Amino acid sequence: MFTPESSVRAAASTARRNPRRRQRTDSDGSGATSQPKPKRQRAGLRNDTFEKPTATAANGDKEAGSVPNGSAHREQRATSSETRELPVRATKKGGERSGSAARGDESLTLTRNNRYEVTKLPALPDRLRNNKNGKQKPSGDDLNDVLNGGTENFHGSLYSDAGYALALTHSHAVVWPYRDSTSSPETFSFVLPYPSKNSSDPLPIGSLVHASASSTDPGLVVVMPNSGKITYWESISSAAALDMIRQQRHGIEGSVGGLLSGETVVQIEDVDPAGFVLRFSTGRIALLSTRDAQGRPAISVQPLRNRGATGGGGLFGSIKTVFGGGAWRRDVAVVRAGTSSKRAERDFVVATESGFFQIWNVHRGGHYDLLGEVNGRQEMISVIKRTDPKLSIKTEEDFHLLDLAFISHIESGNDDDSTPEAVKLLVLIAVPNDASTSYVLLEVIITGDELAVTRVNPIHCYSVKTNPKSPSQPRIFLPQPAHTAFVVFERAVVVATIAKRPSSPDQQLLMDTHELPQPFEDVVDFRDGIDIQITGCADEEGKSNKRRGKDPACALLVRGGGVIRIVAFQPNLSPTFDGPEGVTAKSKIEQAIYFGTEAQNPLNFSGRPEITFSLNEVEQAALEVSSEILDSSSPYLPTAVPSQEQNLKRRASLLQDLASHLKKTYPPLSRVTKWMLLFDAEKMAASRAIWKRYDAEFKNKQPDKETTLLADLVVMMSDKFKTLPKEEIGEVDAVRHWFTHDIGQLQALVPWAQNTMAENYKQGIKDTPTVFRMTGEANAITLSAVETAHQFRQDNAAQYGLEDEHLVDGVLRDNYEGLPEFWTSTAEMLKASKALVDLSRELAIKLIGGLAEELDIPDRLVRKMAEENVRQVDMVCLTYTERSLWCLAQDDEKLRHEGTREWAAYVAVRTVQISRLGDLEMAEEGITLAEKYEDMQTLVHLVGNEITDVATRLTEAGIEEDEEQELQERLLLFTERYETYFERFGDQWARAIYQEQIKHGRFSDLLDNNEEQQRFLTRFLRNNPEYSKLSWINDISGEKDFATASTTLFSQAHLRETNVWSKKVQLSIGKLAHLAIEGAPTHHVTRLDERKEKFVSGELKLIDTQEKLYELVYPEVVTAIDESAAVELAMERFGSLVSKDQPALAQVLRSGLGALIAREALGASRLVDVLTLMNRHYSLDDPSELSGQEFYLALEALEISGPKDKAQKRILERMIWRRCMIRDDWVVINDTQLKDDKAVEQSTGDTALFTTLKAGYKTGFWDEKSPLRPTQPSTVLGAGCTARDLQSMFPEDMCEAIAKDLSTEDDQLSVYIEKGRLDEWYTGIVEAAKNSVLDDAERDAYAVKRKEELASLLRQRRLGAGQGGIGLTNGHVAEGEDGEDDEVEIREEDEVEDDDEREEVVDDEAEVGRGGEGEVDEEGDVVMS
């Protein structure tokens, strides 16, 4: 392993390369002195700089890979190329190159938050940069491919002390100062003397060497892993120069020697000043020195072994005892150098995957000591299990130590050298499970052979599915001041705070409740789908920062990404700090939108599955980020910019990026949050439109022109809608300041535009030109804001996850529930917008009338205002719609009422504003708006006016032919448009047209409709019952539908007609129309006839009853001067029974009589009240059917058209019977003393109860099938005596009073029952009524019989006229002389009782006896001539 060859070569090389003497060579052997070596020249990298030597891999096409920590591993890739040498540039002094790049250089910030910043350093070889920018496709045969993901792999290292980066391929080494502030750094490149034989061999490993006393540039040592060949260059600048002039051997060479079969060098660790520690794949370690005892360059390698261990003799025997026990520990994971308090010494730690540690101390002269060793596996596993039970460590095989970093040395506090110092380490542990591998950071203290775990930090933000034994192992760095650790993986870096917060009572309380917040940790990883890999890394000690102190950093050499630096900021460790400890959703969102949208940014901003946030956190963060973009309060946004337009454009783009990121990365947000984010984006888009107009206006502004309205309103605007500029720091432009900080208050801009105009008017600015200018500016602000917002909403709703919303012209048409107030339709904006529309219209109308020319206002500006008024009307309609719908959907009753009012106002305002566009000569545009909003009434008005105007102009005399033709075409156009509206808008248009015709009494135009529009007219009339009087005419004349006409007439008469005469006519015509029905099935017609016949007959009967009432009342009121007087006269004549003691019932009767006199059709209930409350009427001079029949007719009316509710109908029936029973004084009737039967019969027969019962029995009204039956007096008590019983019959405010009056009726009936024995009389009166009806029936039958007899005698006389006469003698009818002596005797008992009937019979007999002529008709009746 360690041969003398290395020393010999070192000495020879040293002799040849002694820097203290000029080297001379004798090229021809004569010893002549050669010319001085030429100066180093700068040379750029070329495409052919690196060409790999021709070699064939053992397995055909495999080559080595790379690892982040500089250790080689095998990675399979194909390669084939030739070797070429690399010209290099001369270099500056190393001190100049190693300085850090200050801010303001060409570095690119990839991401930043309040805990760390990631930047891409500019220093990169030119050709590498060209390839990176995509100017050249990688071909796999040049340096660009090698360093940027070409076909040949490489690995590298970074050296923060020197400021250089090292990249190693199989055949070349490249070094450049990675901190240079320029994008084209000086590059050193040279060919390795012992390149890999096969592309599948492990890549060379190497390290920069601290600069020697004779050079400011560092040296370089390279070890070939398979062969053990070692090459050392004392200075990279001289090595590159010698390589440039093709010198064959220009470095100090050596070899490890004695490698076992398959054994390779896997790590080189700098333990300066003692040299380097080499770690082998077998677990052995050795010390590599690059200087001999005299300080001259020389290579020597010696094994490190435990001197106390015994083993076999010889070199390898001693190596076997390196870790004690004579066995090699093949699971050695890492060797890491630490610090030492003694000069020329260095400590380092060797750790195995299983958790075994050794602490070594090495000296510059090659001496070494094993300071201690300890097996800490069990302790570490035990602590991990206790701290985080989620980490499943079932067996010791589930525990893997990956890397470590020194935290500090802890002095023993004892002067005795035998007392070991304690070493504090930060250890990275991998815990694999079935799904993935988790990682834990352990803080351990090793003292001699003891290990204690003092802190456990599980890494929650990153886990991988890879095998923890993969050769690409993670690295851990803890740069000073050691408050943040960097864990570097192959494609990611975890940034974790390990600094502890000082103890405090609050912290102790949280610890006791297990609620102590987790320390900050986050992951910086690369996007998927790009060929990128971290091939080298190094820590950088923190640099002084005035605000934060020192900020440690980690530098990464990324294949495919250049050099990237991660700087960790000082955490706030104050005990009183209550900010978030861990990574926040807001921070992640900010990084994604401010940095993740750059196409060249290789970082991943889509989030990792390990880092999750609640939906509420995401929504709050999104709203905060959006708000900060609006008001420019984000630290990532400038507040002073040369171009406000570019600033607004940038912020608008950020809001769009925010929406895209949220939709792509996080679960769907709530609907409210989506709308709020969309509102912010709308405000930004609207602000851009307003600013463009404002900026354009200033570009064309005259030097002496007045200030703009926007500038005035920003100054006048209330402080609650703006942030005040700070003039003391130079914020003097109020408008720019508002657009920078106050866009979130954009909803106030339109109202304040109108307010500013009003304020200026109050201050005396009233001249028309100035008002015209301000109005135009206010219109521009309003239209720019609202129109842009609506258009943006319509176009971008889907991007915000609102694709399912029903939007029309940017206005939501439904489903406003739960949404916040829309900024485009606040109450203030609605009011201001309407006011501006009206002002603009009136001003334009005024100027169009000729004033513009007088005031020297250009016509184009007036025309522009008129055209803008069309857009304003459209905008106001949308604003009204949105405001109304939103208010109507709210839970607040006040807002719902407002929504109802606003919708009604909207309909009215829309009609006026669209119609008034005709005054601006914008009728065509008004028609278009009416069509858009389907405002049919306005459309009818505008189109009708246009047709009328054109038709009128055509009738004017002296019209030119061309003008006439143009007018004819225009008339045809509007007429055709009129016709097409029926198909376009259907019933809406038809309704508007027909209502307009009805309104103006053009019934002939309505009913003379053409056949194409007949269906619209029919639907319109049938769907609007108020037009039934026209509908039945159309049914007959237009549809020939007699059935529908009949039904329409019946329905109109029964439900809507109020005039009794009209009702009677409608029922009669309906009956005629029904009789005209043809073509229906017979059984159907019959059933329909029976039903309608009963209905019509009943309604006509009610009308007949009302007519009789009117005929009774009319003579009494005919002399009245008006209806009121007529009612009073009627009450005096017919209302005496209720006018005094029952005021409520008197009012009911008064109302009924008033309706009767006014010829209103009375319903059944009202007719009942009039019939039963008015005075009873008897008239011997006018024996009409009404006389004494009031209560029977009331019951008949109740049966025909009473309430449908059975209970209400029963109450009304009982009320009728009660009034009938109390109409007569039964106490008096009951007193029958000194009265004969005829007198008693006469008194009872004259009662209303008797006449009502008799009328019912006579007509069969009391049949068993009838629902109404005579009722016992005691059963009608209590009917309607409570307000509840009367609620459906009378107004609510009258129910109590009427119930009180009805109770009076109840009291009266009770008296008659108790003192007048009405219940007993009732039974007798019922029988008397029945008998009276029977007697009347017998008399009627006798009269009929006698009439038939007389008719028979007459016929016999006519038949026997030639044989003799038939005469009437002494009361007998005798047959003629040829007849028999039979007689027809008129007996005394057959005489009729009624004198009138007797006279009639006598008259008939006399007529027959006189031989008067007579005839018998077809029904057998005698007809006398």
Tab-separated table of C-alpha atoms in Angstrom, residues 620-807:
chain	number	residue	atom	x	y	z
A	620	GLN	CA	-55.273	33.306	5.098
A	621	ALA	CA	-51.794	33.303	3.615
A	622	ALA	CA	-53.122	33.720	0.083
A	623	LEU	CA	-55.279	36.665	1.080
A	624	GLU	CA	-52.388	38.307	2.927
A	625	VAL	CA	-50.060	37.882	-0.027
A	626	SER	CA	-52.680	39.251	-2.401
A	627	SER	CA	-53.332	42.232	-0.140
A	628	GLU	CA	-49.622	42.985	0.177
A	629	ILE	CA	-49.294	42.989	-3.600
A	630	LEU	CA	-52.135	45.498	-3.833
A	631	ASP	CA	-50.641	47.884	-1.290
A	632	SER	CA	-46.985	47.174	-2.121
A	633	SER	CA	-46.248	46.286	1.497
A	634	SER	CA	-44.418	43.108	0.543
A	635	PRO	CA	-40.651	43.268	1.126
A	636	TYR	CA	-40.210	41.825	-2.352
A	637	LEU	CA	-41.808	44.814	-4.067
A	638	PRO	CA	-40.246	48.231	-4.671
A	639	THR	CA	-42.199	51.341	-3.724
A	640	ALA	CA	-40.350	53.817	-5.934
A	641	VAL	CA	-40.160	52.899	-9.596
A	642	PRO	CA	-39.410	54.838	-12.778
A	643	SER	CA	-42.420	53.386	-14.594
A	644	GLN	CA	-45.666	53.061	-12.692
A	645	GLU	CA	-47.121	51.169	-15.635
A	646	GLN	CA	-44.408	48.517	-15.399
A	647	ASN	CA	-44.909	48.358	-11.660
A	648	LEU	CA	-48.633	47.764	-12.064
A	649	LYS	CA	-47.985	45.216	-14.778
A	650	ARG	CA	-45.558	43.355	-12.531
A	651	ARG	CA	-48.013	43.311	-9.635
A	652	ALA	CA	-50.831	42.170	-11.892
A	653	SER	CA	-48.613	39.351	-13.116
A	654	LEU	CA	-47.890	38.387	-9.514
A	655	LEU	CA	-51.598	38.129	-8.753
A	656	GLN	CA	-52.071	35.923	-11.789
A	657	ASP	CA	-49.136	33.767	-10.697
A	658	LEU	CA	-50.646	33.555	-7.227
A	659	ALA	CA	-53.905	32.201	-8.623
A	660	SER	CA	-52.119	29.690	-10.827
A	661	HIS	CA	-49.895	28.489	-7.990
A	662	LEU	CA	-52.784	28.053	-5.572
A	663	LYS	CA	-54.839	26.145	-8.111
A	664	LYS	CA	-51.935	23.897	-9.068
A	665	THR	CA	-50.390	23.237	-5.670
A	666	TYR	CA	-53.081	23.291	-3.003
A	667	PRO	CA	-56.500	21.689	-2.560
A	668	PRO	CA	-59.455	23.741	-3.806
A	669	LEU	CA	-59.961	26.860	-1.747
A	670	SER	CA	-63.320	27.931	-0.402
A	671	ARG	CA	-65.599	29.796	-2.765
A	672	VAL	CA	-65.389	32.961	-0.688
A	673	THR	CA	-61.586	32.983	-0.790
A	674	LYS	CA	-61.560	32.445	-4.540
A	675	TRP	CA	-63.849	35.410	-5.033
A	676	MET	CA	-61.788	37.635	-2.727
A	677	LEU	CA	-58.624	36.797	-4.630
A	678	LEU	CA	-60.412	37.510	-7.882
A	679	PHE	CA	-61.582	40.859	-6.512
A	680	ASP	CA	-57.976	41.854	-5.802
A	681	ALA	CA	-56.901	40.899	-9.306
A	682	GLU	CA	-59.821	42.857	-10.765
A	683	LYS	CA	-58.788	45.944	-8.851
A	684	MET	CA	-55.254	45.631	-10.169
A	685	ALA	CA	-56.458	45.261	-13.760
A	686	ALA	CA	-58.825	48.222	-13.350
A	687	SER	CA	-56.051	50.334	-11.819
A	688	ARG	CA	-53.828	49.624	-14.796
A	689	ALA	CA	-56.551	50.837	-17.132
A	690	ILE	CA	-57.071	54.026	-15.113
A	691	TRP	CA	-53.349	54.709	-14.928
A	692	LYS	CA	-52.879	54.241	-18.671
A	693	ARG	CA	-55.534	56.841	-19.340
A	694	TYR	CA	-54.064	59.180	-16.739
A	695	ASP	CA	-50.528	58.756	-18.089
A	696	ALA	CA	-51.686	59.269	-21.678
A	697	GLU	CA	-53.499	62.420	-20.652
A	698	PHE	CA	-50.325	63.839	-19.138
A	699	LYS	CA	-48.342	63.046	-22.260
A	700	ASN	CA	-50.698	65.292	-24.231
A	701	LYS	CA	-51.201	67.826	-21.473
A	702	GLN	CA	-50.550	71.452	-22.261
A	703	PRO	CA	-48.170	73.237	-19.887
A	704	ASP	CA	-50.835	75.704	-18.774
A	705	LYS	CA	-53.656	73.162	-18.515
A	706	GLU	CA	-55.589	72.802	-15.290
A	707	THR	CA	-54.996	69.933	-12.919
A	708	THR	CA	-56.725	66.643	-13.612
A	709	LEU	CA	-59.766	65.324	-11.810
A	710	LEU	CA	-57.843	62.232	-10.686
A	711	ALA	CA	-55.218	64.372	-8.974
A	712	ASP	CA	-57.907	66.432	-7.281
A	713	LEU	CA	-59.905	63.484	-6.037
A	714	VAL	CA	-56.844	61.718	-4.621
A	715	VAL	CA	-56.132	64.846	-2.592
A	716	MET	CA	-59.764	65.312	-1.524
A	717	MET	CA	-60.380	61.647	-0.794
A	718	SER	CA	-61.004	60.718	2.801
A	719	ASP	CA	-57.981	59.465	4.724
A	720	LYS	CA	-59.666	56.129	5.338
A	721	PHE	CA	-59.338	55.376	1.641
A	722	LYS	CA	-55.656	56.242	1.298
A	723	THR	CA	-52.313	56.272	3.049
A	724	LEU	CA	-50.874	59.730	3.434
A	725	PRO	CA	-47.619	60.414	1.560
A	726	LYS	CA	-44.654	61.316	3.744
A	727	GLU	CA	-43.329	64.496	2.246
A	728	GLU	CA	-40.384	64.511	4.644
A	729	ILE	CA	-38.970	61.476	2.846
A	730	GLY	CA	-39.763	62.781	-0.628
A	731	GLU	CA	-43.208	61.264	-1.255
A	732	VAL	CA	-44.712	64.252	-3.063
A	733	ASP	CA	-46.646	62.637	-5.927
A	734	ALA	CA	-50.010	61.810	-4.360
A	735	VAL	CA	-51.363	60.047	-7.437
A	736	ARG	CA	-48.387	57.701	-7.846
A	737	HIS	CA	-48.410	57.101	-4.120
A	738	TRP	CA	-52.079	56.105	-4.271
A	739	PHE	CA	-51.525	53.684	-7.142
A	740	THR	CA	-48.599	52.197	-5.248
A	741	HIS	CA	-50.216	51.760	-1.850
A	742	ASP	CA	-53.996	52.128	-2.070
A	743	ILE	CA	-55.320	50.105	-4.988
A	744	GLY	CA	-57.169	47.976	-2.464
A	745	GLN	CA	-59.502	50.982	-1.956
A	746	LEU	CA	-60.388	51.236	-5.627
A	747	GLN	CA	-64.108	50.900	-4.858
A	748	ALA	CA	-63.929	54.427	-3.417
A	749	LEU	CA	-62.489	56.000	-6.565
A	750	VAL	CA	-65.730	56.234	-8.559
A	751	PRO	CA	-67.821	57.741	-5.728
A	752	TRP	CA	-65.064	60.227	-4.996
A	753	ALA	CA	-64.876	61.211	-8.661
A	754	GLN	CA	-68.501	62.292	-8.388
A	755	ASN	CA	-67.918	63.822	-4.928
A	756	THR	CA	-64.966	65.842	-6.233
A	757	MET	CA	-67.060	67.271	-9.032
A	758	ALA	CA	-69.761	68.218	-6.552
A	759	GLU	CA	-67.199	69.843	-4.259
A	760	ASN	CA	-65.673	71.810	-7.126
A	761	TYR	CA	-69.148	72.985	-8.085
A	762	LYS	CA	-69.732	74.187	-4.520
A	763	GLN	CA	-66.456	76.074	-4.686
A	764	GLY	CA	-67.661	78.011	-7.707
A	765	ILE	CA	-66.354	75.972	-10.618
A	766	LYS	CA	-69.567	76.098	-12.633
A	767	ASP	CA	-68.555	77.140	-16.122
A	768	THR	CA	-69.715	74.639	-18.698
A	769	PRO	CA	-66.317	73.909	-20.351
A	770	THR	CA	-64.707	73.040	-17.015
A	771	VAL	CA	-67.685	70.958	-15.920
A	772	PHE	CA	-67.620	69.239	-19.310
A	773	ARG	CA	-63.915	68.430	-18.920
A	774	MET	CA	-64.311	67.078	-15.389
A	775	THR	CA	-67.343	65.054	-16.403
A	776	GLY	CA	-65.387	63.475	-19.235
A	777	GLU	CA	-62.562	62.564	-16.862
A	778	ALA	CA	-65.006	61.151	-14.317
A	779	ASN	CA	-66.619	59.053	-17.048
A	780	ALA	CA	-63.235	57.765	-18.120
A	781	ILE	CA	-62.335	56.769	-14.545
A	782	THR	CA	-65.682	55.052	-14.005
A	783	LEU	CA	-65.699	53.179	-17.291
A	784	SER	CA	-62.059	52.163	-16.979
A	785	ALA	CA	-62.650	50.766	-13.504
A	786	VAL	CA	-65.935	48.936	-13.916
A	787	GLU	CA	-65.689	47.767	-17.523
A	788	THR	CA	-62.168	46.461	-17.046
A	789	ALA	CA	-63.172	44.689	-13.839
A	790	HIS	CA	-66.160	42.985	-15.436
A	791	GLN	CA	-64.165	41.915	-18.471
A	792	PHE	CA	-61.338	40.604	-16.313
A	793	ARG	CA	-63.808	38.672	-14.165
A	794	GLN	CA	-65.442	37.130	-17.204
A	795	ASP	CA	-62.118	36.136	-18.764
A	796	ASN	CA	-60.279	34.917	-15.674
A	797	ALA	CA	-62.889	33.328	-13.413
A	798	ALA	CA	-61.779	29.848	-14.470
A	799	GLN	CA	-58.194	30.573	-13.453
A	800	TYR	CA	-59.451	31.214	-9.928
A	801	GLY	CA	-61.438	27.983	-9.824
A	802	LEU	CA	-64.745	29.728	-10.514
A	803	GLU	CA	-65.414	28.196	-13.899
A	804	ASP	CA	-68.804	26.887	-12.747
A	805	GLU	CA	-70.105	30.321	-11.803
A	806	HIS	CA	-72.886	31.698	-13.988
A	807	LEU	CA	-71.320	34.913	-15.241
